[in-house]
Short mmCIF file of C-alpha atoms in Angstrom, two decimals:
data_model
loop_
_atom_site.label_atom_id
_atom_site.label_comp_id
_atom_site.label_asym_id
_atom_site.label_seq_id
_atom_site.Cartn_x
_atom_site.Cartn_y
_atom_site.Cartn_z
CA MET A 98 -17.50 263.23 201.02
CA ARG A 99 -15.26 261.32 203.37
CA GLU A 100 -14.51 258.51 200.89
CA ASP A 101 -11.04 259.58 199.88
CA LEU A 102 -9.58 260.56 203.25
CA SER A 103 -6.41 258.88 204.38
CA PHE A 104 -7.03 257.48 207.85
CA ILE A 105 -3.37 257.49 208.78
CA GLU A 106 -3.00 261.20 208.16
CA LEU A 107 -5.76 262.05 210.63
CA SER A 108 -5.00 263.00 214.21
CA ALA A 109 -6.40 260.84 217.01
CA ARG A 110 -9.22 263.31 217.59
CA GLU A 111 -10.12 263.42 213.89
CA ARG A 112 -10.01 259.64 213.68
CA ALA A 113 -12.42 259.29 216.57
CA ARG A 114 -14.72 261.98 215.18
CA HIS A 115 -14.85 260.38 211.73
CA LEU A 116 -15.44 256.89 213.05
CA LEU A 117 -18.41 257.84 215.21
CA ASP A 118 -21.78 258.52 213.58
CA ASP A 119 -22.00 262.01 212.13
CA GLY A 120 -22.63 264.64 214.77
CA SER A 121 -22.47 262.22 217.69
CA PHE A 122 -18.89 262.88 218.83
CA ARG A 123 -18.57 264.14 222.40
CA GLU A 124 -15.12 264.22 223.96
CA LEU A 125 -14.59 263.31 227.61
CA LEU A 126 -11.73 264.82 229.59
CA GLY A 127 -10.84 266.91 226.57
CA PRO A 128 -7.84 269.21 226.25
CA PHE A 129 -9.54 272.18 227.90
CA GLU A 130 -9.76 270.27 231.16
CA ARG A 131 -5.99 270.04 231.19
CA ILE A 132 -5.65 266.81 233.08
CA THR A 133 -2.02 266.39 232.18
CA SER A 134 0.74 264.10 233.32
CA PRO A 135 2.14 265.12 236.70
CA TRP A 136 5.40 263.29 235.95
CA LEU A 137 6.66 264.87 232.72
CA GLU A 138 7.15 268.47 233.78
CA PRO A 139 9.68 267.68 236.53
CA GLN A 140 11.70 265.97 233.79
CA GLY A 141 11.65 269.01 231.54
CA ILE A 142 9.23 267.46 229.05
CA VAL A 143 6.40 269.57 227.66
CA THR A 144 3.05 268.06 228.55
CA GLN A 145 0.02 267.81 226.28
CA ALA A 146 -3.38 269.02 227.50
CA ASP A 147 -5.05 265.69 226.71
CA ASP A 148 -1.94 263.63 227.58
CA GLY A 149 -2.10 262.11 224.12
CA MET A 150 -5.37 260.26 224.63
CA VAL A 151 -8.73 261.14 223.10
CA VAL A 152 -11.82 259.52 224.59
CA ALA A 153 -15.08 260.22 222.78
CA LYS A 154 -18.59 259.01 223.32
CA GLY A 155 -21.13 258.87 220.57
CA THR A 156 -22.95 256.28 218.53
CA LEU A 157 -21.97 253.67 215.97
CA ASN A 158 -24.81 252.65 213.72
CA GLY A 159 -27.07 254.34 216.23
CA GLN A 160 -25.85 252.28 219.19
CA PRO A 161 -23.98 253.83 222.13
CA ALA A 162 -20.23 253.62 221.77
CA VAL A 163 -16.95 254.90 223.11
CA VAL A 164 -13.80 255.38 221.07
CA ALA A 165 -10.43 255.70 222.80
CA ALA A 166 -7.76 256.92 220.42
CA VAL A 167 -4.06 257.18 221.19
CA GLU A 168 -2.34 260.20 219.66
CA GLY A 169 0.80 258.68 218.18
CA ALA A 170 2.35 262.08 217.63
CA PHE A 171 2.72 262.81 221.35
CA GLN A 172 5.62 260.95 222.98
CA GLY A 173 5.34 258.11 220.48
CA GLY A 174 1.82 257.33 221.61
CA SER A 175 3.27 256.12 224.88
CA MET A 176 1.05 255.26 227.82
CA GLY A 177 1.54 257.37 230.91
CA GLU A 178 -0.48 257.43 234.08
CA VAL A 179 -3.13 259.84 232.79
CA SER A 180 -3.42 258.66 229.19
CA GLY A 181 -3.54 255.05 230.37
CA ALA A 182 -6.14 255.80 233.03
CA LYS A 183 -8.30 257.55 230.42
CA MET A 184 -8.44 254.45 228.24
CA ALA A 185 -8.90 252.12 231.22
CA ALA A 186 -11.68 254.25 232.72
CA ALA A 187 -13.52 254.42 229.39
CA LEU A 188 -13.46 250.63 229.10
CA GLU A 189 -14.46 250.16 232.75
CA LEU A 190 -17.45 252.49 232.36
CA ALA A 191 -18.47 250.77 229.13
CA ALA A 192 -18.47 247.43 230.97
CA GLU A 193 -20.54 248.94 233.74
CA ASP A 194 -22.98 250.27 231.13
CA ASN A 195 -23.35 246.79 229.69
CA ARG A 196 -24.01 245.34 233.13
CA ASN A 197 -26.69 247.99 233.56
CA GLY A 198 -28.39 247.11 230.30
CA ILE A 199 -26.82 249.85 228.14
CA PRO A 200 -25.03 248.07 225.27
CA THR A 201 -22.07 250.46 224.96
CA GLN A 202 -19.59 249.30 222.32
CA ALA A 203 -15.88 250.08 222.38
CA VAL A 204 -13.26 250.81 219.74
CA LEU A 205 -9.57 251.32 220.53
CA LEU A 206 -7.16 253.09 218.20
CA LEU A 207 -3.80 251.68 219.13
CA GLU A 208 -0.93 253.84 217.88
CA THR A 209 1.48 253.31 220.69
CA GLY A 210 4.99 252.33 221.56
CA GLY A 211 3.73 250.96 224.88
CA VAL A 212 4.74 252.18 228.31
CA ARG A 213 5.93 255.79 228.56
CA LEU A 214 9.31 255.14 230.09
CA GLN A 215 9.32 258.51 231.86
CA GLU A 216 6.35 257.24 233.88
CA ALA A 217 7.51 253.64 233.79
CA ASN A 218 5.72 251.77 236.55
CA LEU A 219 2.57 253.87 236.42
CA GLY A 220 2.32 253.34 232.68
CA LEU A 221 2.74 249.62 233.21
CA ALA A 222 0.07 249.58 235.92
CA ALA A 223 -2.31 251.49 233.66
CA ILE A 224 -1.73 248.95 230.90
CA ALA A 225 -2.55 246.13 233.33
CA ASP A 226 -5.80 247.98 234.08
CA ILE A 227 -6.52 248.25 230.35
CA HIS A 228 -5.98 244.50 229.99
CA ALA A 229 -8.33 243.87 232.90
CA ALA A 230 -10.97 246.16 231.43
CA ILE A 231 -10.82 244.64 227.93
CA ALA A 232 -11.13 241.15 229.40
CA ASP A 233 -14.16 242.27 231.36
CA LEU A 234 -15.91 244.25 228.60
CA ARG A 235 -15.38 241.76 225.77
CA ARG A 236 -17.69 239.33 227.55
CA TYR A 237 -20.61 241.64 226.69
CA THR A 238 -19.70 243.36 223.45
CA PRO A 239 -16.90 243.15 220.91
CA VAL A 240 -13.90 245.31 221.70
CA VAL A 241 -12.48 246.33 218.33
CA GLY A 242 -8.83 247.34 218.02
CA ILE A 243 -7.56 249.33 215.05
CA ILE A 244 -3.88 249.72 214.23
CA ALA A 245 -3.54 252.03 211.27
CA GLY A 246 0.02 253.29 211.35
CA THR A 247 2.58 254.57 211.34
CA VAL A 248 3.64 254.40 214.98
CA GLY A 249 2.68 250.75 215.31
CA CYS A 250 1.46 249.00 218.43
CA PHE A 251 4.10 247.70 220.79
CA GLY A 252 4.93 246.75 224.34
CA GLY A 253 2.14 246.09 226.79
CA MET A 254 -0.32 247.62 224.34
CA SER A 255 0.40 244.87 221.83
CA ILE A 256 -0.92 242.55 224.53
CA ALA A 257 -4.01 244.78 224.72
CA ALA A 258 -4.34 244.37 220.95
CA GLY A 259 -4.07 240.62 221.45
CA LEU A 260 -6.96 240.75 223.90
CA CYS A 261 -9.30 242.61 221.52
CA SER A 262 -12.23 240.69 220.09
CA TYR A 263 -11.26 241.81 216.60
CA LEU A 264 -8.23 243.55 215.23
CA ILE A 265 -8.15 245.69 212.09
CA VAL A 266 -4.83 246.63 210.49
CA THR A 267 -3.60 248.50 207.46
CA ARG A 268 -0.54 247.48 205.50
CA GLU A 269 1.28 250.39 207.13
CA ALA A 270 0.56 249.07 210.64
CA ARG A 271 3.06 247.18 212.74
CA LEU A 272 2.30 244.95 215.68
CA GLY A 273 4.82 243.33 218.01
CA LEU A 274 5.70 243.00 221.65
CA ASN A 275 9.22 244.34 221.63
CA GLY A 276 10.38 247.30 219.59
CA PRO A 277 13.21 246.53 217.15
CA GLN A 278 15.69 248.70 219.04
CA VAL A 279 15.06 246.91 222.31
CA ILE A 280 15.40 243.46 220.76
CA GLU A 281 18.67 244.50 219.19
CA GLN A 282 19.82 245.91 222.52
CA GLU A 283 18.89 242.75 224.43
CA ALA A 284 19.62 240.03 221.88
CA GLY A 285 22.18 241.47 219.48
CA ILE A 286 22.14 242.65 215.90
CA ASP A 287 22.35 239.12 214.47
CA GLU A 288 19.05 238.30 216.13
CA TYR A 289 17.32 241.51 215.11
CA ASP A 290 18.71 244.36 213.06
CA SER A 291 16.66 247.39 214.03
CA ARG A 292 17.76 249.32 210.96
CA ASP A 293 16.68 246.68 208.44
CA ARG A 294 13.23 248.02 207.69
CA PRO A 295 12.11 245.50 205.05
CA PHE A 296 13.03 242.68 207.43
CA ILE A 297 11.12 244.29 210.32
CA TRP A 298 8.13 244.78 208.05
CA SER A 299 8.22 241.13 207.04
CA MET A 300 8.03 240.14 210.73
CA THR A 301 5.58 242.62 212.23
CA GLY A 302 3.87 244.49 209.37
CA GLY A 303 0.10 244.68 209.03
CA GLU A 304 -0.03 242.45 205.98
CA VAL A 305 1.90 239.55 207.54
CA ARG A 306 -0.04 239.91 210.79
CA TYR A 307 -3.26 239.57 208.83
CA ARG A 308 -2.03 236.67 206.73
CA SER A 309 -0.80 234.79 209.79
CA GLY A 310 -4.04 235.30 211.67
CA PHE A 311 -2.94 237.79 214.32
CA ALA A 312 -5.36 240.34 212.84
CA ASP A 313 -8.85 239.77 211.49
CA VAL A 314 -9.15 242.36 208.76
CA GLU A 315 -6.66 244.16 206.55
CA VAL A 316 -7.83 247.40 205.03
CA GLU A 317 -6.36 250.09 202.85
CA ASP A 318 -5.50 253.42 204.34
CA ALA A 319 -8.92 254.90 203.62
CA LEU A 320 -11.37 256.18 206.18
CA HIS A 321 -14.41 254.53 204.61
CA GLN A 322 -12.65 251.15 204.57
CA VAL A 323 -11.58 251.43 208.19
CA ARG A 324 -15.05 252.49 209.25
CA ALA A 325 -16.79 249.76 207.27
CA ALA A 326 -14.46 247.12 208.72
CA MET A 327 -15.09 248.44 212.23
CA LEU A 328 -18.87 248.31 211.80
CA ASP A 329 -18.61 244.83 210.34
CA CYS A 330 -16.58 243.61 213.33
CA LEU A 331 -19.08 245.11 215.76
CA ALA A 332 -21.93 243.46 213.85
CA ARG A 333 -20.26 240.05 214.17
CA GLY A 334 -20.88 240.19 217.91
CA VAL A 335 -18.81 238.59 220.64
CA PRO A 336 -16.74 235.79 219.10
CA GLY A 337 -17.32 232.28 220.41
CA GLN A 338 -13.67 232.09 221.29
CA HIS A 339 -11.27 234.99 221.49
CA ARG A 340 -7.89 234.69 219.82
CA SER A 341 -6.24 235.01 223.23
CA GLU A 342 -8.11 231.87 224.37
CA ARG A 343 -6.71 229.67 221.59
CA TYR A 344 -3.82 228.01 223.37
CA ASP A 345 -5.03 224.71 221.95
CA TYR A 346 -4.27 226.01 218.47
CA TYR A 347 -0.99 227.79 219.18
CA LEU A 348 0.74 225.52 221.68
CA PRO A 349 1.04 222.41 219.46
CA LYS A 350 2.30 224.47 216.53
CA LEU A 351 4.93 226.25 218.60
CA THR A 352 5.97 223.05 220.35
CA GLN A 353 6.36 221.15 217.09
CA PHE A 354 8.29 223.87 215.29
CA ASP A 355 11.96 222.98 214.84
CA SER A 356 13.32 225.91 216.78
CA ARG A 357 16.87 225.39 215.55
CA GLN A 358 15.61 227.32 212.52
CA GLN A 359 15.54 231.08 212.65
CA ALA A 360 12.28 232.71 211.61
CA ASP A 361 11.63 234.49 208.35
CA ALA A 362 8.52 235.48 206.45
CA ALA A 363 8.27 232.10 204.71
CA VAL A 364 8.54 230.18 207.97
CA VAL A 365 5.80 232.32 209.51
CA ALA A 366 3.54 231.75 206.52
CA GLN A 367 4.14 228.01 206.75
CA LEU A 368 3.45 227.84 210.47
CA PHE A 369 0.30 229.96 210.47
CA THR A 370 -1.58 229.58 207.23
CA ARG A 371 -5.05 231.06 207.36
CA GLU A 372 -6.62 227.95 205.89
CA ASP A 373 -6.23 225.74 208.92
CA ARG A 374 -8.01 228.08 211.29
CA ALA A 375 -11.62 227.71 212.24
CA MET B 1263 15.55 225.11 254.19
CA SER B 1264 18.11 225.57 251.47
CA THR B 1265 17.59 223.41 248.43
CA GLN B 1266 19.18 223.19 245.01
CA THR B 1267 16.86 225.24 242.86
CA LYS B 1268 17.11 227.07 239.59
CA SER B 1269 15.80 230.42 240.75
CA ARG B 1270 13.97 232.19 243.54
CA GLY B 1271 10.72 231.45 241.79
CA ASP B 1272 11.58 227.77 241.57
CA TYR B 1273 12.64 227.75 245.22
CA TRP B 1274 9.43 229.33 246.50
CA PHE B 1275 7.33 227.17 244.24
CA SER B 1276 8.95 224.10 245.80
CA LEU B 1277 8.53 225.42 249.34
CA LEU B 1278 4.88 226.35 248.92
CA THR B 1279 3.81 223.21 247.10
CA GLN B 1280 5.43 220.53 249.28
CA GLY B 1281 2.96 217.67 249.37
CA GLY B 1282 0.94 219.13 246.51
CA GLU B 1283 0.27 217.42 243.22
CA GLU B 1284 2.46 218.75 240.43
CA ARG B 1285 1.11 218.91 236.91
CA CYS B 1286 3.26 217.31 234.22
CA GLY B 1287 3.38 217.37 230.46
CA GLN B 1288 3.72 221.08 229.79
CA CYS B 1289 6.95 222.90 228.97
CA ALA B 1290 9.59 222.58 231.69
CA SER B 1291 9.71 226.33 232.27
CA VAL B 1292 6.23 226.48 233.75
CA ARG B 1293 5.68 224.67 237.03
CA VAL B 1294 2.14 224.06 238.22
CA ALA B 1295 0.85 222.29 241.31
CA ASP B 1296 -2.39 222.04 243.21
CA GLY B 1297 -2.04 222.35 246.94
CA ASP B 1298 -3.70 224.23 249.72
CA LEU B 1299 -3.36 227.28 251.93
CA ASP B 1300 -4.99 227.18 255.29
CA GLY B 1301 -7.29 224.41 254.11
CA GLN B 1302 -8.29 226.22 250.92
CA ALA B 1303 -7.51 224.74 247.52
CA ALA B 1304 -4.93 226.68 245.54
CA ARG B 1305 -3.18 226.28 242.22
CA PHE B 1306 0.43 227.50 242.33
CA ILE B 1307 2.12 228.58 239.11
CA ALA B 1308 5.72 229.65 238.52
CA VAL B 1309 7.79 230.44 235.45
CA VAL B 1310 11.29 229.05 236.00
CA PRO B 1311 14.54 228.89 234.03
CA ASP B 1312 14.98 225.97 231.64
CA ALA B 1313 18.44 225.85 230.11
CA ASP B 1314 17.14 223.52 227.39
CA ASN B 1315 14.13 225.62 226.52
CA HIS B 1316 12.74 224.78 223.08
CA TYR B 1317 13.05 228.51 222.37
CA PRO B 1318 16.54 229.54 223.53
CA ARG B 1319 15.63 233.19 224.12
CA ALA B 1320 13.43 232.01 227.00
CA ALA B 1321 16.01 229.84 228.77
CA ARG B 1322 16.59 232.07 231.82
CA GLY B 1323 13.09 232.35 233.16
CA GLU B 1324 11.77 234.79 230.58
CA VAL B 1325 8.13 234.57 229.55
CA GLY B 1326 8.15 233.57 225.91
CA LEU B 1327 5.87 231.90 223.39
CA LEU B 1328 5.43 228.58 225.16
CA GLU B 1329 5.33 230.14 228.62
CA GLY B 1330 2.59 232.62 227.67
CA TRP B 1331 0.33 230.04 226.07
CA THR B 1332 1.05 227.48 228.78
CA LEU B 1333 0.08 229.96 231.49
CA ALA B 1334 -3.13 230.53 229.54
CA GLN B 1335 -3.72 226.80 229.47
CA VAL B 1336 -3.06 225.98 233.11
CA VAL B 1337 -5.08 228.93 234.40
CA SER B 1338 -8.01 228.25 232.05
CA GLU B 1339 -7.93 224.61 233.10
CA ALA B 1340 -8.51 225.57 236.74
CA VAL B 1341 -11.38 227.85 235.78
CA ALA B 1342 -13.03 225.10 233.73
CA ALA B 1343 -12.53 222.51 236.47
CA ASP B 1344 -14.17 224.73 239.08
CA GLN B 1345 -16.98 225.96 236.85
CA ASN B 1346 -19.65 224.32 238.98
CA GLN B 1347 -18.00 224.87 242.36
CA THR B 1348 -19.39 227.54 244.61
CA GLN B 1349 -15.94 228.14 246.10
CA LYS B 1350 -13.36 228.58 243.33
CA ARG B 1351 -9.79 227.56 244.05
CA ALA B 1352 -7.27 230.32 244.56
CA ILE B 1353 -4.59 230.85 241.96
CA VAL B 1354 -1.18 231.88 243.23
CA ALA B 1355 1.27 233.25 240.68
CA ILE B 1356 4.81 233.02 242.05
CA ILE B 1357 6.57 235.83 240.25
CA ASP B 1358 10.25 235.85 239.39
CA VAL B 1359 10.42 236.82 235.73
CA PRO B 1360 13.45 238.77 234.45
CA SER B 1361 11.66 239.82 231.24
CA GLN B 1362 9.67 238.69 228.29
CA ALA B 1363 11.69 236.82 225.68
CA TYR B 1364 13.42 239.09 223.21
CA GLY B 1365 13.97 237.40 219.87
CA ARG B 1366 13.15 237.11 216.23
CA ARG B 1367 11.15 233.89 216.46
CA GLU B 1368 9.27 235.38 219.37
CA GLU B 1369 8.12 238.42 217.41
CA ALA B 1370 7.48 236.47 214.24
CA PHE B 1371 5.32 233.89 215.99
CA GLY B 1372 3.33 236.42 217.96
CA ILE B 1373 4.73 236.57 221.48
CA HIS B 1374 2.33 239.50 222.06
CA GLN B 1375 -0.52 237.09 221.44
CA ALA B 1376 0.93 234.43 223.73
CA LEU B 1377 1.22 236.99 226.51
CA ALA B 1378 -2.33 238.15 225.80
CA GLY B 1379 -3.34 234.53 226.26
CA ALA B 1380 -1.81 234.52 229.72
CA ALA B 1381 -3.08 237.94 230.81
CA GLY B 1382 -6.54 237.16 229.51
CA ALA B 1383 -6.66 233.84 231.32
CA TYR B 1384 -5.66 235.36 234.66
CA ALA B 1385 -8.23 238.14 234.19
CA ALA B 1386 -10.91 235.61 233.30
CA ALA B 1387 -10.08 233.58 236.41
CA ARG B 1388 -10.43 236.66 238.57
CA LEU B 1389 -13.72 237.58 236.89
CA ALA B 1390 -14.99 234.03 237.43
CA GLY B 1391 -14.45 234.44 241.16
CA HIS B 1392 -11.07 232.79 241.65
CA PRO B 1393 -8.95 234.77 244.09
CA VAL B 1394 -5.77 235.46 242.13
CA ILE B 1395 -2.73 236.38 244.20
CA GLY B 1396 0.66 237.46 242.87
CA LEU B 1397 3.63 236.70 245.10
CA ILE B 1398 6.64 238.66 243.87
CA VAL B 1399 9.79 236.93 245.09
CA GLY B 1400 12.25 238.25 242.48
CA LYS B 1401 11.95 240.27 239.31
CA ALA B 1402 8.64 241.30 237.82
CA MET B 1403 9.59 242.98 234.59
CA SER B 1404 7.44 244.56 231.96
CA GLY B 1405 5.58 242.26 229.57
CA ALA B 1406 6.54 239.23 231.62
CA PHE B 1407 4.80 240.68 234.67
CA LEU B 1408 1.79 241.74 232.58
CA ALA B 1409 1.47 238.08 231.52
CA HIS B 1410 2.24 236.50 234.86
CA GLY B 1411 0.86 238.32 237.86
CA TYR B 1412 -0.33 241.82 237.06
CA GLN B 1413 -3.93 240.64 236.72
CA ALA B 1414 -3.96 239.47 240.34
CA ASN B 1415 -6.51 240.73 242.85
CA ARG B 1416 -3.66 241.19 245.28
CA LEU B 1417 0.08 241.65 244.89
CA ILE B 1418 2.46 240.69 247.69
CA ALA B 1419 6.20 241.36 247.40
CA PHE B 1420 9.31 240.60 249.40
CA ASN B 1421 11.09 243.62 250.80
CA ASP B 1422 14.44 242.75 249.30
CA ASP B 1423 17.03 244.23 246.95
CA GLY B 1424 16.57 241.36 244.54
CA VAL B 1425 12.94 242.24 244.04
CA MET B 1426 12.41 244.57 241.12
CA ILE B 1427 9.25 245.65 239.36
CA HIS B 1428 9.75 247.70 236.25
CA ALA B 1429 8.74 248.52 232.70
CA MET B 1430 12.18 248.04 231.23
CA GLY B 1431 15.71 247.14 232.29
CA LYS B 1432 18.02 250.09 232.95
CA ALA B 1433 20.27 249.72 229.92
CA SER B 1434 17.42 249.53 227.42
CA ALA B 1435 15.42 252.26 229.12
CA ALA B 1436 18.44 254.54 228.95
CA ARG B 1437 18.98 253.82 225.27
CA ILE B 1438 15.35 254.31 224.29
CA THR B 1439 15.00 257.57 226.23
CA LEU B 1440 18.39 258.78 224.99
CA ARG B 1441 19.79 259.11 228.49
CA SER B 1442 22.79 257.64 230.23
CA VAL B 1443 22.23 254.99 232.88
CA GLU B 1444 23.57 257.50 235.44
CA ALA B 1445 21.11 260.18 234.31
CA LEU B 1446 18.32 257.65 234.45
CA GLU B 1447 19.21 256.64 238.01
CA LYS B 1448 19.35 260.26 239.07
CA LEU B 1449 15.87 260.93 237.67
CA ALA B 1450 14.51 257.75 239.20
CA ALA B 1451 15.51 259.01 242.62
CA SER B 1452 13.02 261.89 242.41
CA ILE B 1453 10.31 260.40 240.15
CA PRO B 1454 8.76 257.48 242.07
CA PRO B 1455 7.24 255.61 239.09
CA MET B 1456 10.67 255.49 237.43
CA ALA B 1457 12.48 254.09 240.44
CA TYR B 1458 13.81 250.55 240.44
CA ASP B 1459 13.52 249.77 244.15
CA ILE B 1460 10.60 248.11 245.87
CA GLY B 1461 10.18 250.92 248.41
CA HIS B 1462 9.31 253.46 245.71
CA TYR B 1463 7.09 250.92 244.01
CA ARG B 1464 5.22 250.47 247.26
CA SER B 1465 4.43 254.20 247.29
CA LEU B 1466 2.36 253.74 244.12
CA GLY B 1467 -0.25 251.83 246.09
CA LEU B 1468 -0.20 248.72 243.93
CA LEU B 1469 1.04 246.36 246.63
CA ASP B 1470 -1.16 244.70 249.19
CA GLN B 1471 1.73 243.62 251.42
CA LEU B 1472 5.50 243.97 251.63
CA LEU B 1473 7.09 241.14 253.58
CA ASP B 1474 10.46 241.19 255.31
CA ILE B 1475 12.27 237.99 254.41
CA ARG B 1476 15.87 237.98 255.62
CA ASP B 1477 17.20 235.82 252.80
CA PRO B 1478 14.70 234.92 250.06
CA GLN B 1479 16.91 232.03 248.95
CA ARG B 1480 17.11 230.49 252.43
CA ALA B 1481 13.82 230.91 254.20
CA THR B 1482 13.23 229.93 257.81
CA GLN B 1483 10.20 227.93 258.90
CA GLN B 1484 8.79 231.08 260.47
CA GLU B 1485 9.19 233.01 257.24
CA LEU B 1486 7.51 230.28 255.22
CA ALA B 1487 4.66 230.29 257.74
CA LEU B 1488 4.42 234.08 257.39
CA VAL B 1489 4.20 233.84 253.60
CA ARG B 1490 1.57 231.10 253.77
CA GLN B 1491 -0.46 233.09 256.28
CA THR B 1492 -0.21 236.27 254.22
CA LEU B 1493 -1.36 234.42 251.11
CA ALA B 1494 -4.28 232.87 252.99
CA THR B 1495 -5.35 236.28 254.31
CA ALA B 1496 -5.08 237.84 250.84
CA ILE B 1497 -7.25 235.03 249.46
CA ALA B 1498 -9.87 235.63 252.14
CA ASP B 1499 -9.80 239.39 251.51
CA SER B 1500 -10.18 238.84 247.76
CA ARG B 1501 -13.20 236.61 248.27
CA GLN B 1502 -14.81 239.39 250.29
CA GLN B 1503 -13.99 242.29 248.02
CA GLY B 1504 -15.07 241.04 244.63
CA CYS B 1505 -13.23 240.62 241.42
CA GLY B 1506 -12.11 244.14 240.40
CA LEU B 1507 -8.78 245.91 240.80
CA GLU B 1508 -10.11 249.08 242.46
CA ASN B 1509 -8.13 248.29 245.60
CA ARG B 1510 -4.99 249.47 243.77
CA LEU B 1511 -6.20 253.03 243.32
CA GLY B 1512 -5.73 254.65 246.72
CA ALA B 1513 -2.17 255.97 246.82
CA ASP B 1514 -1.25 259.62 246.72
CA ASN B 1515 1.45 258.85 244.16
CA ARG B 1516 -1.27 257.45 241.92
CA ARG B 1517 -3.86 260.13 242.50
CA SER B 1518 -4.16 261.05 238.81
CA SER B 1519 -5.37 257.53 238.10
CA ALA B 1520 -8.20 258.00 240.59
CA LEU B 1521 -8.91 261.57 239.43
CA VAL B 1522 -9.28 260.50 235.81
CA ARG B 1523 -11.81 257.84 236.81
CA GLU B 1524 -13.77 260.25 238.95
CA ARG B 1525 -13.97 262.91 236.22
CA MET B 1526 -14.64 260.41 233.46
CA ARG B 1527 -17.56 259.01 235.41
CA ALA B 1528 -18.96 262.49 235.97
CA GLU B 1529 -18.84 263.25 232.23
CA TRP B 1530 -19.90 259.81 231.04
#
């Protein structure tokens, strides 16, 4: 029985395996192929045989699917040239499948701090490719993003999350553009105290992201809940309008907000109540 | 051709859109105008400093909440307007963005989503057949660049010390990787993707053109003509080559990116 498994405690590979239909998991560019980062070794950093990215094909409810899962335990789930290219290539091939009449679905497990700074510009370029590929693929089939925890989803990959057709989060998830340390570094401790965990949770935690409409589903940390939510999102089909296309909703709110006020959880709740969304 | 402008991006926007029709009504930090290049319709877009920005963390040309969503709006608008045109207008992103906006309101109100709005809109324009060209005249940093420019079919940059394309500023990158700025600079000298100069960036194969402009804040007529001509050529090339980004994958310093695609396709 898989009912009681914690999703968060699973590795990326186990997550992908458990999400796909039983027995359908087939990994592409797996660890035995040893396509590793060419940039880490010269810096004295131990590489990982899969570069921290698991790409698996299989089926979801009997339909062809690909799952790309970031391994948050390797280098903070950061995106290097190889790991980024693996996710981008999977999405590009899924889009090509759809153009060729094969309705391949895609699920992204986003446990990532964003760009791997040791591969800086190639990580950033890979993330741009991922954005391009999501934007392409989501025209044909929903691209479902899942942020479970506990690494969170930050940097350029939070933009990827924002491009997904649907986003599933747990309460333990965090989603934001800039990591707390970087904000504190750039803007000062009065603006953002990176050591104040309850405060950070109240800004970027899974629950507040769901309540304020930046995620579509909040689930408990349980495999069966995550899987059910994923299948439900896929079944909903391509949304009429993606969240990233809703400038007409966001711009007036942000323009009208009295920005002399600093933000807190109550202000966020007031600005983005779920009730006023379509 | 020196003028009083707020930034390099503002300066080049003004130069390239002389005689064009500027859009009004959006936030002051995003300038938009419709003009032409070599007789072809083009929408020019720049993010510029606005000292009185409604969100103070975006006052120096950063891409913040309003900038991200406004970019989404003005790009989507062009796509909608040209929906029934056989020849879609070009979109030229003039890039001089020091960073995304770092702040509490920004995170709380979903700056990641605003930037996704912008990136998604540029990607959609490209997929709809609009040639999208990024002209990098100053900084192109991290999330700001992902939102404003990195979805372009073609990237053109000035060969100049003031041009910088990077994932993170030096001080923050040093802190996050637990290195000193000196150690970081030393590493960057031998690891091309970590380098901060445009020459190393060029070796990654992501640039279509690198243009020599003697002083990017005081262009000559010849230099302006060169930039216009280069943009027009890039637009023509984009129309020929289709809407993907495969043209960025050829460089030796990015060979793993090509290898992964080749092997993934074989196993797919």
